[in-house]
Coordinates of C-alpha atoms and ligand atoms in Angstrom, one line a residue:
X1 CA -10.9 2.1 -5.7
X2 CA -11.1 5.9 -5.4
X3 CA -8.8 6.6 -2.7
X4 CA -5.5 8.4 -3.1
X5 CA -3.8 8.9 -0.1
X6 CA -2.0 12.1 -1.6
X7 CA -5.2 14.4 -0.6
X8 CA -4.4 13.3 3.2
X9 CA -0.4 12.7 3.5
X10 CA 0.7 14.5 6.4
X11 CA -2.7 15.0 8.3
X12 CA -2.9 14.6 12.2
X13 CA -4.3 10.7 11.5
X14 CA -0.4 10.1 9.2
X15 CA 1.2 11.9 12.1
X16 CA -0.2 9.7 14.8
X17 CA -0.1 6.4 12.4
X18 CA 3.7 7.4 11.6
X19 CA 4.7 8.3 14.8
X20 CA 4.1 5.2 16.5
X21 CA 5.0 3.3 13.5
X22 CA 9.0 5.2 13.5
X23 CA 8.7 4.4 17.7
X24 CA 7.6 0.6 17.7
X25 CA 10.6 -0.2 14.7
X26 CA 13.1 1.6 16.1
X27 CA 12.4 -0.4 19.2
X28 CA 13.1 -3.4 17.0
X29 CA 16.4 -2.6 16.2
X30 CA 17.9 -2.9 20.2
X31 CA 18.2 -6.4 18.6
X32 CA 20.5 -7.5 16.2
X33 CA 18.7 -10.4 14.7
X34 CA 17.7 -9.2 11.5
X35 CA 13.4 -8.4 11.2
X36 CA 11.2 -8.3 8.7
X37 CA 8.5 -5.5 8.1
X38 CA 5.4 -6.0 5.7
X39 CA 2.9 -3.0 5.0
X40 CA -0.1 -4.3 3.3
X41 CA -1.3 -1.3 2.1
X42 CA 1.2 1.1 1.1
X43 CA 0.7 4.0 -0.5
X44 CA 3.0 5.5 -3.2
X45 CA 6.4 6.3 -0.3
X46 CA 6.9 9.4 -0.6
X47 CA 3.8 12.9 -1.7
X48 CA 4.7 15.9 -2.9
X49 CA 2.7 18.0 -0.5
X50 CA 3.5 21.1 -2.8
X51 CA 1.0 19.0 -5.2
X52 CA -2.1 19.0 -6.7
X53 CA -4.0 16.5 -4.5
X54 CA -2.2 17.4 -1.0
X55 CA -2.8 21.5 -1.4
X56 CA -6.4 20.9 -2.8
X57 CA -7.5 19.6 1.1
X58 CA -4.7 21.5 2.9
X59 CA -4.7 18.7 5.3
X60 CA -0.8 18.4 6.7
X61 CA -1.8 22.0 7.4
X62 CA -3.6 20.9 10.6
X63 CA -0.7 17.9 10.9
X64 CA 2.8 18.1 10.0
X65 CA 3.0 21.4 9.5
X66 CA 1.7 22.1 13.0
X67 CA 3.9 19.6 14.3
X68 CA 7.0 20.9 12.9
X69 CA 6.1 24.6 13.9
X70 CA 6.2 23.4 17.7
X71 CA 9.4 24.1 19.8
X72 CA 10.2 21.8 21.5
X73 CA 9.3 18.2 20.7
X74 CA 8.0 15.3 22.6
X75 CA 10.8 13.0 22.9
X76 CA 8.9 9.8 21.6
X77 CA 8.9 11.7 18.4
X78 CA 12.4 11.6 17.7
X79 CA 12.6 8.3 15.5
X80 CA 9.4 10.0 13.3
X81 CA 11.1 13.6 13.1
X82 CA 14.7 12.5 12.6
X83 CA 12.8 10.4 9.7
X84 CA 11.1 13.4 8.0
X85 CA 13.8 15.7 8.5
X86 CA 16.4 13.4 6.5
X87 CA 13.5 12.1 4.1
X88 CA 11.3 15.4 3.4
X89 CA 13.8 18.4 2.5
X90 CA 14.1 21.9 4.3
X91 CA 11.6 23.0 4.5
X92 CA 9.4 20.3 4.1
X93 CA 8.4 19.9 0.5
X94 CA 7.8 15.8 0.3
X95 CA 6.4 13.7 2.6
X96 CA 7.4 10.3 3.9
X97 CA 4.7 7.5 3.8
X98 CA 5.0 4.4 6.0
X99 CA 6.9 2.8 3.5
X100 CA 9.4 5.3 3.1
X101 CA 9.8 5.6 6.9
X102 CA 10.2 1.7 7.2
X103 CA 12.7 1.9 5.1
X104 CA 14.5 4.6 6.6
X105 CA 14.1 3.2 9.7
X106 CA 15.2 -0.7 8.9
X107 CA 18.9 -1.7 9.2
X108 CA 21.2 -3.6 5.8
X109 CA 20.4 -7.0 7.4
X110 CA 16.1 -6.3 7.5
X111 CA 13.7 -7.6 5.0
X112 CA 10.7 -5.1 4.1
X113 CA 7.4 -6.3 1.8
X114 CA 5.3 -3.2 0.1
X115 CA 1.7 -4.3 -1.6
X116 CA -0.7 -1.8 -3.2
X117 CA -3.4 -2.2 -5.1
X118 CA -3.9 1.1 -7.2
X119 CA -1.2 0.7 -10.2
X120 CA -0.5 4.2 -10.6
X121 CA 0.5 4.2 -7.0
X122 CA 2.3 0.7 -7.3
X123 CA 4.4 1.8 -10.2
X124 CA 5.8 5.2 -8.3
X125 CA 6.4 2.7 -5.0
X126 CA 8.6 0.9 -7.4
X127 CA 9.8 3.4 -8.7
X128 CA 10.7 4.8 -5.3
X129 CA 12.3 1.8 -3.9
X130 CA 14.5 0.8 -7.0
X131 CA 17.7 0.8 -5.8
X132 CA 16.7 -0.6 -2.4
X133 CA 17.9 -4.4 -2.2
X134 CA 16.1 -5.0 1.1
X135 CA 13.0 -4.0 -0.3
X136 CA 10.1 -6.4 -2.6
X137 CA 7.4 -3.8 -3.7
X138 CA 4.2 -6.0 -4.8
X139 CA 1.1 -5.0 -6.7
X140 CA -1.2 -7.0 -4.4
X141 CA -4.0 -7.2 -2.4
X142 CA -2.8 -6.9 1.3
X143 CA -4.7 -9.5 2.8
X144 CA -3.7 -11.7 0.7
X145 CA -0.3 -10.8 1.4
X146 CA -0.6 -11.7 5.1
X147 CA -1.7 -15.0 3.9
X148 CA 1.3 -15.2 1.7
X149 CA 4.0 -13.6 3.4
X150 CA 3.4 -15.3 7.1
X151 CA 5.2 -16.0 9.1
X152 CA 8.5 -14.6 8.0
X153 CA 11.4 -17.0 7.8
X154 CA 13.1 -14.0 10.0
X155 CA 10.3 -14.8 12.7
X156 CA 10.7 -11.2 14.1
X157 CA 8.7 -8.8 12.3
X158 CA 5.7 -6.0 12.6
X159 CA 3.1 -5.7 9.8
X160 CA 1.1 -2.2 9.1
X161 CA -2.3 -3.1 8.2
X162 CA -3.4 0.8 7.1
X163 CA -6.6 -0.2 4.5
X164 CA -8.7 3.0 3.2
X165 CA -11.5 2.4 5.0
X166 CA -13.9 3.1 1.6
X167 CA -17.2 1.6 3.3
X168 CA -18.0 0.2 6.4
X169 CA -16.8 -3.5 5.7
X170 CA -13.3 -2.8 6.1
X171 CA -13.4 -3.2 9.6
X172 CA -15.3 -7.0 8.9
X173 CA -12.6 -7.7 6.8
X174 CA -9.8 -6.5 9.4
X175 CA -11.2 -8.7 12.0
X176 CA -10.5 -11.5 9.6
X177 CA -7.8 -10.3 8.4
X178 CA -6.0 -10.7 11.9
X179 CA -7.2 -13.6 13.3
X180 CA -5.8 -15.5 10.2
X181 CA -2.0 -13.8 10.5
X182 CA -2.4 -14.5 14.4
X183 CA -3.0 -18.0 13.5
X184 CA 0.4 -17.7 11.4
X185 CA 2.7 -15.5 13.6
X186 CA 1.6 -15.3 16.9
X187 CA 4.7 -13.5 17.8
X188 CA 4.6 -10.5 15.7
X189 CA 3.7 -6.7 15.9
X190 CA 0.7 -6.1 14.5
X191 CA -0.5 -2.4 13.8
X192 CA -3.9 -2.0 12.3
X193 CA -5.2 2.1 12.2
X194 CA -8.6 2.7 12.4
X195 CA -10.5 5.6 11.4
X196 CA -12.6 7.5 14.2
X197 CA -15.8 8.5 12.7
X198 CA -19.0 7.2 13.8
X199 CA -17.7 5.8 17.1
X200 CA -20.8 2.7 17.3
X201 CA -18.9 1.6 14.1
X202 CA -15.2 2.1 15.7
X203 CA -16.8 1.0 19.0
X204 CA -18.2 -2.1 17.8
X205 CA -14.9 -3.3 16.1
X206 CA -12.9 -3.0 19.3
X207 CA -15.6 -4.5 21.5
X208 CA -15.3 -7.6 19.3
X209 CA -11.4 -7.8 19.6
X210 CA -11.4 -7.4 23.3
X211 CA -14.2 -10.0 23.2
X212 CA -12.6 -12.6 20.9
X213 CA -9.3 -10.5 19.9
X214 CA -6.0 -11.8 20.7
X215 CA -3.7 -11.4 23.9
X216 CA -1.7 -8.6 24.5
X217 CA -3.6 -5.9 22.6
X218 CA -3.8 -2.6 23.1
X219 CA -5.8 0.4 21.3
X220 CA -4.8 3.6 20.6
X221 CA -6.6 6.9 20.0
X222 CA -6.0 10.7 19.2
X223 CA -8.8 12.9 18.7
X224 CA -8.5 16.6 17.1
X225 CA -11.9 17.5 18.2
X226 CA -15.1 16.0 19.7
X227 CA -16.5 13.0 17.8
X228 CA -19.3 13.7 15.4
X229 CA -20.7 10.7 12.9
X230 CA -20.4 12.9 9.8
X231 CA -16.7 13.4 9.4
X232 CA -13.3 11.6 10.8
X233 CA -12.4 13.4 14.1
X234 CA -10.0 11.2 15.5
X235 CA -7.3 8.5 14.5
X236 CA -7.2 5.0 15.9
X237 CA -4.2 2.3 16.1
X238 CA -4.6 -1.1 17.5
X239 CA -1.4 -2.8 18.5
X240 CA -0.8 -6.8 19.1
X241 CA 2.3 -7.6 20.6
X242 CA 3.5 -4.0 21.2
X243 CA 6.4 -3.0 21.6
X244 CA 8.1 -1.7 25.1
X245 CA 8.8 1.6 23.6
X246 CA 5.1 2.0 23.4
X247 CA 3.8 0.4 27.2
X248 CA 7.0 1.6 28.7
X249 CA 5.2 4.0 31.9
X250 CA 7.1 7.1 32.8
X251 CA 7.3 9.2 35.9
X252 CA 3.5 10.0 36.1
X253 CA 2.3 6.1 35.6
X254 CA 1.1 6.8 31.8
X255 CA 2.8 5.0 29.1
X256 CA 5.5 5.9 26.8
X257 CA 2.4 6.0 23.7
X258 CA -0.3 7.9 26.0
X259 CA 2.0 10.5 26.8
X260 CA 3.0 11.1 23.2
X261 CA -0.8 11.0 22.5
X262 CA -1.7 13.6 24.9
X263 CA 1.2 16.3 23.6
X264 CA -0.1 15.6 20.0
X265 CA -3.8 16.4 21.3
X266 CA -2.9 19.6 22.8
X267 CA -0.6 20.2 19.7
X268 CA -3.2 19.5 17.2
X269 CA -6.4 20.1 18.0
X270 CA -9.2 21.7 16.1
X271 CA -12.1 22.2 18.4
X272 CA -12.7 21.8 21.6
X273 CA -13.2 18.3 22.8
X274 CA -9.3 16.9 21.5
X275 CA -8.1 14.0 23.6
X276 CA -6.1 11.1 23.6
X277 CA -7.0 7.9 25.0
X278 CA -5.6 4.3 25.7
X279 CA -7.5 0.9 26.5
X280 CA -6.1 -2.5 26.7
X281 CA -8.8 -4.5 24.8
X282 CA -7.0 -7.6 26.1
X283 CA -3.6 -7.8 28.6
Ligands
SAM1 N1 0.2 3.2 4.6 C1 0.3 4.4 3.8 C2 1.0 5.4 4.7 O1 0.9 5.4 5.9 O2 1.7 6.3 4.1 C3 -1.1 4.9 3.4 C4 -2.0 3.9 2.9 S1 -3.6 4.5 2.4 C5 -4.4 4.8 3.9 C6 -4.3 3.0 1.8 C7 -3.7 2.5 0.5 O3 -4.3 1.2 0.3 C8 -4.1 3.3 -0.7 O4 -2.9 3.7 -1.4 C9 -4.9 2.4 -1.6 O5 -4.7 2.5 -3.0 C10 -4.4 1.0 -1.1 N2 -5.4 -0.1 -1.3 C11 -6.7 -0.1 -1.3 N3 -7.2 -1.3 -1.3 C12 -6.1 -2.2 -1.2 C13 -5.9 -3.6 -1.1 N4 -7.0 -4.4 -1.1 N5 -4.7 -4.1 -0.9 C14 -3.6 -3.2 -0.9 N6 -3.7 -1.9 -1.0 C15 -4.9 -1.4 -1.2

């Protein structure tokens, strides 16, 4: 395991993958019943983008920072931005990861489930989360997890699937990965992010799900700059089950997500060729 999500905490892909994350739990709270939330690979909760790894890339450079320097915000980002403005200090010196924003986000009477994998990173989760009753931080793999941990006793609940994407299996082992929590907990949220590279590798993942995929699922996509096979121009989130807050269509017919998508594109693009785009793989 070489990746350390430190290098990239805060770039346009974590503002995407976060954004919709703060949107689609803060849509789970219009209920009371209490929810469980399970993030199979979680990261460490909380970078210190004035460190090593994050200034060595420069990356939230082209995200975060970008985002925060806009005026006036879309308003789907207000669940994210009241998140990273009560989590990440003025000005913005740490970043929240998706556990930290969970956790944020969640209310007393929620249930939350951190694995990782790496134990440096596992240890400074744990760390992070001490004092947090609500929270079980495991140093596991996360597809196991889903195996483990579904289908919560709660039987509400949305699980972030966010895996490094180290070679080209990951997306295999996604697939499977699904199909077997789908079989457990039909009912939940699923989020699985996707990294937009060579797009007959992304492509070919999302024609199988629309082929053989579940019901209700939907694909998201936000693109800095035109695609090009040798480096990660864009950021992808497929959603099962998603929430209203996300398909919710506004005045102009586009939903609640695409319109959120399309101000980030303009926000953060790179080169010419950003976009944002939005397919049901299955209704
Ligand atoms: N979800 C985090 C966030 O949004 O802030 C970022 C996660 S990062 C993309 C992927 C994480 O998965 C890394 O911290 C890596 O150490 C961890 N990891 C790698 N293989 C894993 C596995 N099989 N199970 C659980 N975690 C794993």
């Amino acid at each position: 395991m070489n990746y350390r999500h430190a290098y990239h905490a805060g770039n346009f892909a974590d503002v995407m993958k976060h954004a919709l994350l703060a949107l689609a739990v803060e849509h789970m709270k219009k209920k009371d019943k209490p929810f469980f939330l399970l993030d199979t690979h979680a990261g460490t909760g909380m970078t210190d983008l004035s460190g090593v790894e994050a200034q060595k890339t420069g990356e939230y450079l082209q995200g975060i920072a970008r985002l925060l320097a806009t005026d006036t915000p879309h308003p789907a980002l207000t669940p994210y931005l009241d998140a990273i403005g009560a989590l990440g200090g003025d000005p913005l010196t740490q970043y929240p990861g998706s556990p930290a924003l969970m956790a944020h986000l969640a209310r007393p009477q929620d249930r939350l489930a951190f694995c990782e994998l790496h134990p440096e990173d596992t240890q400074r989760l744990r760390a992070y989360f001490r004092r947090d009753a609500r929270v079980k931080t495991f140093e596991m793999d996360g597809y196991t997890a889903l195996r483990a941990m579904l289908p919560p006793k709660e039987r509400r609940g949305l699980v972030l699937i966010d895996p490094p994407f180290e070679d080209r299996s990951e997306f295999a082992a996604l697939t499977r990965a699904l199909d077997d929590a789908l079989r457990r907990f039909a009912t939940g949220t699923f989020l699985l992010w996707y990294p937009v590279k060579d797009p007959s590798v992304s492509g070919a993942f999302l024609e199988h799900l629309a082929e053989h995929g579940p019901a209700r699922t939907l694909t998201l996509e936000l693109h800095v700059m035109a695609t090009n096979p040798t480096r990660m121009t864009g950021s992808g989130m497929v959603v099962v089950n998603p929430p209203f807050a996300l398909t919710e269509q506004g005045p102009d017919g586009k939903s609640a997500a695409l319109s959120l998508l399309e101000w980030l594109a303009a926000r953060l693009a790179q080169a010419p060729g950003a976009r944002a785009r939005e397919e049901w793989l299955r209704e």
